mmCIF file of C-alpha atoms in Angstrom:
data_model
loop_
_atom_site.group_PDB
_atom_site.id
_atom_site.type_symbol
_atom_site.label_atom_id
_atom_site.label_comp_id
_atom_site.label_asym_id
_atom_site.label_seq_id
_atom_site.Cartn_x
_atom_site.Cartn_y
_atom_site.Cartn_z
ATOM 1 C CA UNK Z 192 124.202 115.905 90.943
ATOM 2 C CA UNK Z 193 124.508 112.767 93.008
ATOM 3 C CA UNK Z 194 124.671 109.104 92.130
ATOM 4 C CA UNK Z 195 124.290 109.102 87.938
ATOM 5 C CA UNK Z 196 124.747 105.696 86.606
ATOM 6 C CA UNK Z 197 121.429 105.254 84.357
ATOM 7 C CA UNK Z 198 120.900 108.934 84.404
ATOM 8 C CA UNK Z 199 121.842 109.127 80.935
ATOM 9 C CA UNK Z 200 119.512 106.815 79.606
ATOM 10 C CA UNK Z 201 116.800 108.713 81.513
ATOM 11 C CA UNK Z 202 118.063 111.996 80.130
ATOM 12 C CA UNK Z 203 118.520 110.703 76.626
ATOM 13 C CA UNK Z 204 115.053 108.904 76.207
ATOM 14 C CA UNK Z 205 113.437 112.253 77.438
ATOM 15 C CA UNK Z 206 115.061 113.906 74.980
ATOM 16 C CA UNK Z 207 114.518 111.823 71.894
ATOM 17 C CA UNK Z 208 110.932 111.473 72.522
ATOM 18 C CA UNK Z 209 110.357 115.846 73.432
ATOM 19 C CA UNK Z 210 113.254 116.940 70.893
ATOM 20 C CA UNK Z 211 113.152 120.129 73.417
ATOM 21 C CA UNK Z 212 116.189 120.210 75.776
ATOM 22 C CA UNK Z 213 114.658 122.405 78.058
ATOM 23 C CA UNK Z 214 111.199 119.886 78.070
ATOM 24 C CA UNK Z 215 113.958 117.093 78.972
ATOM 25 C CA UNK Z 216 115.522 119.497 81.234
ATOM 26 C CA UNK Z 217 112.255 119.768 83.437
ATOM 27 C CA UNK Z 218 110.854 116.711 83.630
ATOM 28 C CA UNK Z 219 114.050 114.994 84.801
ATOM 29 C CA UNK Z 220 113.902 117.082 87.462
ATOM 30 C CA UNK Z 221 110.402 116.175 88.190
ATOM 31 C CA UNK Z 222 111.712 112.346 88.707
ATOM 32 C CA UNK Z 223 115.224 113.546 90.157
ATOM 33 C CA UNK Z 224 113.516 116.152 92.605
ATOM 34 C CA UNK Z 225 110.043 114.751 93.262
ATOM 35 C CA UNK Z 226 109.064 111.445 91.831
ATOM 36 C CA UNK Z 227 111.550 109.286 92.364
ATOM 37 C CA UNK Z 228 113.627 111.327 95.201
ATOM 38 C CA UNK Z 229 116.613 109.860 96.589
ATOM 39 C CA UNK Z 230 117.335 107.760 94.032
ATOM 40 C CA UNK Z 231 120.390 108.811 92.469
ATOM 41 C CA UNK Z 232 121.751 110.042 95.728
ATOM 42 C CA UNK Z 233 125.719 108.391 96.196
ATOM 43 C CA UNK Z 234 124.552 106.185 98.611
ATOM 44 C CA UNK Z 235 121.733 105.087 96.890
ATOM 45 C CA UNK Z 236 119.472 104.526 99.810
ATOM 46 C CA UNK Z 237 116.236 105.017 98.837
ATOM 47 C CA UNK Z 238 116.815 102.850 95.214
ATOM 48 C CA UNK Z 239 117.988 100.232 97.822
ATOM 49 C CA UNK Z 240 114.862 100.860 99.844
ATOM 50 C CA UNK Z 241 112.393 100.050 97.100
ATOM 51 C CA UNK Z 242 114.239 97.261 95.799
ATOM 52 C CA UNK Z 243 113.981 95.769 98.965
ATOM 53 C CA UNK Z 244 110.360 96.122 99.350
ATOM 54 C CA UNK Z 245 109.783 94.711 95.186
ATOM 55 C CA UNK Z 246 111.809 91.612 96.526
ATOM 56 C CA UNK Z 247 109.379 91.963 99.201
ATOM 57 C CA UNK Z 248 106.459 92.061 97.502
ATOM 58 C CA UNK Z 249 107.572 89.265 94.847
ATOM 59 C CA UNK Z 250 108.296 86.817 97.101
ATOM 60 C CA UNK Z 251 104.405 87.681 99.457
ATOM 61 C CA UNK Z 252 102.841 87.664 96.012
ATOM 62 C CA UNK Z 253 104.035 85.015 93.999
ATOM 63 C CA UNK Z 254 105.077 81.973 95.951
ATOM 64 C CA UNK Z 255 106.033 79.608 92.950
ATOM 65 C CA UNK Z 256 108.388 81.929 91.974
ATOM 66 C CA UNK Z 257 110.252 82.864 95.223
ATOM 67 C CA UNK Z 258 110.630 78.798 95.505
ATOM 68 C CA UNK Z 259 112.549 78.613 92.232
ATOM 69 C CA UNK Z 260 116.361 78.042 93.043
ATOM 70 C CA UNK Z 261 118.010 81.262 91.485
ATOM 71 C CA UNK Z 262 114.769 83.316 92.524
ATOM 72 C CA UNK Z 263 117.127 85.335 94.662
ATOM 73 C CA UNK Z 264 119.901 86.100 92.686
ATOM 74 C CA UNK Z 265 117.544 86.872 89.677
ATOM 75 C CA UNK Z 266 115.979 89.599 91.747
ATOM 76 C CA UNK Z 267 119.275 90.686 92.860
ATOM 77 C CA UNK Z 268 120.859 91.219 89.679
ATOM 78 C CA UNK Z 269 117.692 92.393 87.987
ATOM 79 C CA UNK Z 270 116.000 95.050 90.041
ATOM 80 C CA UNK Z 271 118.244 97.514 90.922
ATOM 81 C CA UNK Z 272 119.011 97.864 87.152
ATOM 82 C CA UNK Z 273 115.285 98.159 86.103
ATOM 83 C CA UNK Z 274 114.221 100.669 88.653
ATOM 84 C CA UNK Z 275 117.529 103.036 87.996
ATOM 85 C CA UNK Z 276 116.839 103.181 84.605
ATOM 86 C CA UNK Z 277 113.128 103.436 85.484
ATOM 87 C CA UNK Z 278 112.247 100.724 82.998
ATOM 88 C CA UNK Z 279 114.498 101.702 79.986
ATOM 89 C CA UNK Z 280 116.560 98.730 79.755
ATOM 90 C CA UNK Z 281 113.582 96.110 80.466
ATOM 91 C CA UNK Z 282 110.626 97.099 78.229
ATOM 92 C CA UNK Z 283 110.489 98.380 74.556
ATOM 93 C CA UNK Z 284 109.885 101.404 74.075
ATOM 94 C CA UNK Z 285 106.423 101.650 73.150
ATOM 95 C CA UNK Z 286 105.777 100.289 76.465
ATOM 96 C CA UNK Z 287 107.946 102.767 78.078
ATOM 97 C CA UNK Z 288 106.379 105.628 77.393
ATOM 98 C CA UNK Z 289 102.816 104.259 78.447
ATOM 99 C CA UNK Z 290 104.745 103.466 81.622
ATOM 100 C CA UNK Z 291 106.124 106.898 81.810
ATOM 101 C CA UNK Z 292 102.525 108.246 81.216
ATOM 102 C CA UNK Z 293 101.414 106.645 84.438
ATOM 103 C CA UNK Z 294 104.050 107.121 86.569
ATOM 104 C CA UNK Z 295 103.725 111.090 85.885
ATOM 105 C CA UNK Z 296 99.841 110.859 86.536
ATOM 106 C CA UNK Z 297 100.056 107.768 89.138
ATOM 107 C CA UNK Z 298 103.323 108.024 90.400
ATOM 108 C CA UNK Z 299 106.412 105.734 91.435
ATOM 109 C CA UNK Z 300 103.515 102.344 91.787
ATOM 110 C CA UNK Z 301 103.918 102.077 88.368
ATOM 111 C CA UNK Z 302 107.311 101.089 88.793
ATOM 112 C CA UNK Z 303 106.230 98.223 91.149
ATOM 113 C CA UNK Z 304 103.201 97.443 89.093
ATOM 114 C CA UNK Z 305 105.086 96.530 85.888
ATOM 115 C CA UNK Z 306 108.275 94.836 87.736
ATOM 116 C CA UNK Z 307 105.834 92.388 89.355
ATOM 117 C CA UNK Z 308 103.739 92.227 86.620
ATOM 118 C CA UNK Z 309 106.207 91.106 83.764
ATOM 119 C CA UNK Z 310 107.734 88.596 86.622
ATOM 120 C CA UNK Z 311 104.451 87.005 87.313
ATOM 121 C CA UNK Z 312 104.038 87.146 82.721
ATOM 122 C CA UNK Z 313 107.200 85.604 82.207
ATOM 123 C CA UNK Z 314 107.024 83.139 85.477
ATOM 124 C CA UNK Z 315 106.644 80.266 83.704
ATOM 125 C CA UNK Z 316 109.350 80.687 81.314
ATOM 126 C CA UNK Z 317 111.589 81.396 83.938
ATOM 127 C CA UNK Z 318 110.833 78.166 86.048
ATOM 128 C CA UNK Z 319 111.992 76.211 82.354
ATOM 129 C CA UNK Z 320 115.085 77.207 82.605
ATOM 130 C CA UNK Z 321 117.388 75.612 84.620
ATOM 131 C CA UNK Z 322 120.577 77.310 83.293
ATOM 132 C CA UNK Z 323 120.978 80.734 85.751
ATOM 133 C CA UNK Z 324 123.093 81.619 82.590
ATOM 134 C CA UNK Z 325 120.580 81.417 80.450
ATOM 135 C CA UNK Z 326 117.576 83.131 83.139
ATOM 136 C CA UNK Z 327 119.975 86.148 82.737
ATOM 137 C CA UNK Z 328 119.839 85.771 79.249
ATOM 138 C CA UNK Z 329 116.448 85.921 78.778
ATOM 139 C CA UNK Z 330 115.921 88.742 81.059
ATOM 140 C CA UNK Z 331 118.214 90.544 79.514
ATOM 141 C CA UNK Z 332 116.686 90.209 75.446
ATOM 142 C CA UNK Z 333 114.472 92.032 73.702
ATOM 143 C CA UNK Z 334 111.906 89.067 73.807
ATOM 144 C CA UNK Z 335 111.625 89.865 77.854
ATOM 145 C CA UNK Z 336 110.095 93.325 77.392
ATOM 146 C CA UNK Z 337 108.072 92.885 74.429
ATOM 147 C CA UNK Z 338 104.603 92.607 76.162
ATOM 148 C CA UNK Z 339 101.445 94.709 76.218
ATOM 149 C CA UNK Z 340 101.645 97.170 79.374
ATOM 150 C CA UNK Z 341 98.185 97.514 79.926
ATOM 151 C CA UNK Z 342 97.725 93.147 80.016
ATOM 152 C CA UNK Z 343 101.129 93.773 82.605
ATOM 153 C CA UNK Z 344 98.750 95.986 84.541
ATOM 154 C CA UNK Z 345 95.972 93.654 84.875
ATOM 155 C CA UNK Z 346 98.526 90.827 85.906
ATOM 156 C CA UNK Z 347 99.715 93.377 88.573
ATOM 157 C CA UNK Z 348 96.724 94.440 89.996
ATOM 158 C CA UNK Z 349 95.020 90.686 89.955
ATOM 159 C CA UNK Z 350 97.992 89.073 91.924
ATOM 160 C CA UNK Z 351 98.973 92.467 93.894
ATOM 161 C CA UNK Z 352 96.079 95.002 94.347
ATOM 162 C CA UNK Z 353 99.156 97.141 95.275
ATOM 163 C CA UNK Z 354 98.033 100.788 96.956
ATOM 164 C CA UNK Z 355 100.823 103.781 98.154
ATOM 165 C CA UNK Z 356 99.149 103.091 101.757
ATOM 166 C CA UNK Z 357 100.627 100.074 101.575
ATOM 167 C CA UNK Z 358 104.199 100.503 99.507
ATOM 168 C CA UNK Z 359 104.977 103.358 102.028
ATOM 169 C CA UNK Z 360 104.045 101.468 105.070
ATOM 170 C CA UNK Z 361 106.875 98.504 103.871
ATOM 171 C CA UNK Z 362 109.284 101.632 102.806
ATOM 172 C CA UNK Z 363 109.174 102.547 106.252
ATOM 173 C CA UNK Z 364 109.708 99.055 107.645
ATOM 174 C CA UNK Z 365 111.998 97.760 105.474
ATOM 175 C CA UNK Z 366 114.266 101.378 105.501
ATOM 176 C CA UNK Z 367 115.018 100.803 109.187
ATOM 177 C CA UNK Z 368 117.507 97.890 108.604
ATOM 178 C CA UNK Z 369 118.927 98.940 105.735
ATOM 179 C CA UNK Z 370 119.548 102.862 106.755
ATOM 180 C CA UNK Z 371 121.175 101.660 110.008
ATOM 181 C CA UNK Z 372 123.525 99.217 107.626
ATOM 182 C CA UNK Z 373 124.084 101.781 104.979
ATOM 183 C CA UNK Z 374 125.379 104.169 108.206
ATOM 184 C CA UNK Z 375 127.764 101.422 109.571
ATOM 185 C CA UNK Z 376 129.084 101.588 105.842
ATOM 186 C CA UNK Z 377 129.603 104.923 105.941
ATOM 187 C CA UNK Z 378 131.344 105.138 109.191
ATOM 188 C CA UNK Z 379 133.918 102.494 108.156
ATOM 189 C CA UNK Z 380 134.548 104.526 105.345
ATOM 190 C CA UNK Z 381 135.225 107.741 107.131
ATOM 191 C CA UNK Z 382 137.341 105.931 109.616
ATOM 192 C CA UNK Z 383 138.976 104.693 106.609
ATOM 193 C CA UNK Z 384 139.654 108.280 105.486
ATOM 194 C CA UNK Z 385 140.466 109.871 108.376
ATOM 195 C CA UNK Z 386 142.799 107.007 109.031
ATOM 196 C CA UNK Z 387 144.557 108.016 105.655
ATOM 197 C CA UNK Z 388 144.958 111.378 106.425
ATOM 198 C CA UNK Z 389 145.617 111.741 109.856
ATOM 199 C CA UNK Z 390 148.459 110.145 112.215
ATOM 200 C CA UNK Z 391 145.676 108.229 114.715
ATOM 201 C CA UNK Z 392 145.013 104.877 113.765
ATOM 202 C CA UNK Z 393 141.666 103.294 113.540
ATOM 203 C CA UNK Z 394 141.203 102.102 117.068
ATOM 204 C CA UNK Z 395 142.202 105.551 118.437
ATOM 205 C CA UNK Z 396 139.817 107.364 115.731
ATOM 206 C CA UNK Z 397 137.078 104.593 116.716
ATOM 207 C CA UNK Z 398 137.374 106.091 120.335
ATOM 208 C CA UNK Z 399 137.265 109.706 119.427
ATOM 209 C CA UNK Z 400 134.549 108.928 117.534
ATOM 210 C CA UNK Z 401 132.272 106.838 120.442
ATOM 211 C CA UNK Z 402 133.334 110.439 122.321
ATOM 212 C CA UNK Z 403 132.305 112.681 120.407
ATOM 213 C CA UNK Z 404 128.942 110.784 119.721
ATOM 214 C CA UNK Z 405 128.503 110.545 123.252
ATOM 215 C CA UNK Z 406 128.710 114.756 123.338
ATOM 216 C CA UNK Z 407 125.678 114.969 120.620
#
């Protein structure tokens, strides 16, 4: 299956809103398979991708709030959790399923179109508090998600004008980076393996490995 952490919540909002296990069934594996591909792969790469190009877009599109002090770390502890989840554990759920209902006929922008959105709604409220405690706090309640979607979509598409053209050109930019890092990672952790299991240590494996590389 992959990478599952806010799987369930996917799984279990499909089914309480279809009551039809097989419904559920199929239409996770619309966002699994096709929608939202990648994403709940182990490695997590392309989740990691499109967080990277939200912060992106966040910071291009709304300046006063990428020069608040925590701006980072709110978008770092924040994003990855919102787009896993794909919204469940950010807006009501009302709102949700209007979400939902675009990104099946408009696909994963929605996603990027509400995140930015309820930043930009909320931007002010953010900036008066100085507490990153209490930011966190907020985020996290009820009170954060309780907002009209279709007002979030206006806020979206007046500060953004966001197009796939443009989300898949910054995919591709921003993936180069970050799939070259995510590699390293994984080498270090087979060398770590291998280093386990084997009698070599890790500058001998190191070597094999530049060698056998080298024979690709």
């Amino acid at each position: 299956i992959g990478y599952c952490q806010s799987m369930n919540f996917v799984a279990a909002f499909l089914l309480l809103f279809t009551q039809n296990e097989e419904e559920s069934f199929w239409l996770l594996t619309c966002f699994v398979e096709d929608i939202f591909k990648g994403y709940w792969k182990t490695d997590m790469s392309q989740t990691q991708i499109d967080v990277k190009v939200i912060e992106h877009l966040v910071h291009e599109k709304m300046p006063q709030f990428s020069q608040m002090p925590n701006s980072n770390l709110i978008l770092q502890t924040s994003l990855t959790r919102w787009v896993l989840s794909l919204l469940i554990n950010t807006f009501s759920s009302h709102s949700v399923l209007i979400f939902w209902d675009n990104i099946f006929t408009r696909g994963i922008i929605t996603i990027y179109e509400a995140i930015i959105g309820v930043l930009k709604y909320h931007e002010l409220n953010i900036f008066l508090i100085s507490d990153i405690n209490e930011v966190q706090n907020f985020i996290s309640s009820s009170r954060f998600g309780i907002v009209n979607p279709f007002f979030i979509f206006q806020i979206a598409d007046k500060i953004a004008r966001l197009n796939i053209e443009t989300i898949n050109l910054l995919r591709y930019k921003l993936s180069v980076p970050l799939r070259k890092e995510l590699s390293e990672i994984n080498k270090r952790r087979e060398l770590c393996d291998a280093e386990k299991y084997t009698k070599f240590d890790r500058t001998t494996l190191e070597k094999l490995r530049r060698e056998f590389e080298s024979l690709a």
